[in-house]
Amino acid sequence: MQALIIACSLTEETVELVNDAFFQHLKPGVTLVNIACGKIVDGMALIGALKRGIVSQAFAMSLIPNPYRSTDRCGIWKPC
């Protein structure tokens, strides 16, 4: 398993650092772990990378904007 761990400070240079262009440079099937501020990872670009199989799984503290919303009391998340 290949994993990419995002852990950097939020600055003007790192806002949406992990975006569509970033994902194009990764090998398919990578696991993304984001322990940084949500604004560093472009949430919609991450969803696209998951759909294309570039990212096989993702763990994140938060995503800004959050492309998902809770749809029930059980905490199951579905696309808006």
Short mmCIF file of C-alpha atoms in Angstrom, two decimals:
data_model
loop_
_atom_site.label_atom_id
_atom_site.label_comp_id
_atom_site.label_asym_id
_atom_site.label_seq_id
_atom_site.Cartn_x
_atom_site.Cartn_y
_atom_site.Cartn_z
CA MET A 1 0.00 0.00 0.00
CA GLN A 2 1.22 3.46 -0.87
CA ALA A 3 0.15 6.27 1.43
CA LEU A 4 0.39 10.02 1.13
CA ILE A 5 0.15 11.89 4.44
CA ILE A 6 -0.67 15.60 4.26
CA ALA A 7 0.66 17.48 7.29
CA CYS A 8 1.52 21.11 6.65
CA SER A 9 0.57 24.53 7.92
CA LEU A 10 -2.15 26.53 6.21
CA THR A 11 -0.58 29.47 4.41
CA GLU A 12 -1.40 31.43 1.27
CA GLU A 13 0.86 29.01 -0.63
CA THR A 14 -0.80 25.83 0.70
CA VAL A 15 -4.50 26.70 0.21
CA GLU A 16 -5.80 23.95 -2.13
CA LEU A 17 -2.24 22.67 -2.62
CA VAL A 18 -3.72 19.20 -3.12
CA ASN A 19 -5.87 19.80 -6.19
CA ASP A 20 -6.62 18.22 -9.59
CA ALA A 21 -3.13 18.97 -10.90
CA PHE A 22 -1.59 17.42 -7.77
CA PHE A 23 -3.62 14.22 -8.12
CA GLN A 24 -2.52 13.80 -11.76
CA HIS A 25 1.04 13.12 -10.52
CA LEU A 26 0.07 10.23 -8.22
CA LYS A 27 0.11 6.53 -9.05
CA PRO A 28 -3.37 4.94 -8.98
CA GLY A 29 -4.49 3.35 -5.73
CA VAL A 30 -2.79 5.64 -3.22
CA THR A 31 -4.25 6.11 0.27
CA LEU A 32 -4.52 9.77 1.27
CA VAL A 33 -4.35 10.75 4.94
CA ASN A 34 -4.97 14.43 5.62
CA ILE A 35 -4.10 15.55 9.15
CA ALA A 36 -3.73 19.16 8.04
CA CYS A 37 -6.33 21.90 7.76
CA GLY A 38 -9.17 21.08 5.37
CA LYS A 39 -8.41 24.03 3.10
CA ILE A 40 -5.19 22.36 1.94
CA VAL A 41 -7.07 19.57 0.14
CA ASP A 42 -9.56 20.60 -2.54
CA GLY A 43 -12.58 18.48 -1.56
CA MET A 44 -14.07 18.29 -5.05
CA ALA A 45 -10.68 17.32 -6.55
CA LEU A 46 -10.41 14.57 -3.94
CA ILE A 47 -13.85 13.23 -4.87
CA GLY A 48 -12.78 13.20 -8.52
CA ALA A 49 -9.56 11.35 -7.68
CA LEU A 50 -11.54 8.77 -5.69
CA LYS A 51 -13.95 8.24 -8.60
CA ARG A 52 -11.05 7.82 -11.07
CA GLY A 53 -9.23 5.35 -8.79
CA ILE A 54 -6.21 7.58 -8.28
CA VAL A 55 -7.02 7.62 -4.57
CA SER A 56 -8.33 4.29 -3.29
CA GLN A 57 -9.24 5.58 0.17
CA ALA A 58 -9.00 8.87 2.02
CA PHE A 59 -8.94 9.81 5.66
CA ALA A 60 -9.39 13.48 6.48
CA MET A 61 -10.03 15.65 9.50
CA SER A 62 -12.16 17.97 7.35
CA LEU A 63 -12.81 19.05 3.79
CA ILE A 64 -13.58 22.60 2.72
CA PRO A 65 -16.03 22.78 1.06
CA ASN A 66 -17.53 19.58 2.36
CA PRO A 67 -18.97 17.82 -0.72
CA TYR A 68 -21.00 15.53 1.53
CA ARG A 69 -23.68 16.12 4.11
CA SER A 70 -25.19 13.87 6.73
CA THR A 71 -28.49 12.41 5.57
CA ASP A 72 -29.53 10.43 8.61
CA ARG A 73 -28.99 10.04 12.33
CA CYS A 74 -26.68 7.06 11.82
CA GLY A 75 -23.98 9.27 10.32
CA ILE A 76 -24.11 7.80 6.83
CA TRP A 77 -22.74 10.35 4.39
CA LYS A 78 -24.09 10.71 0.86
CA PRO A 79 -23.43 13.22 -1.95
CA CYS A 80 -25.54 16.35 -1.81
#
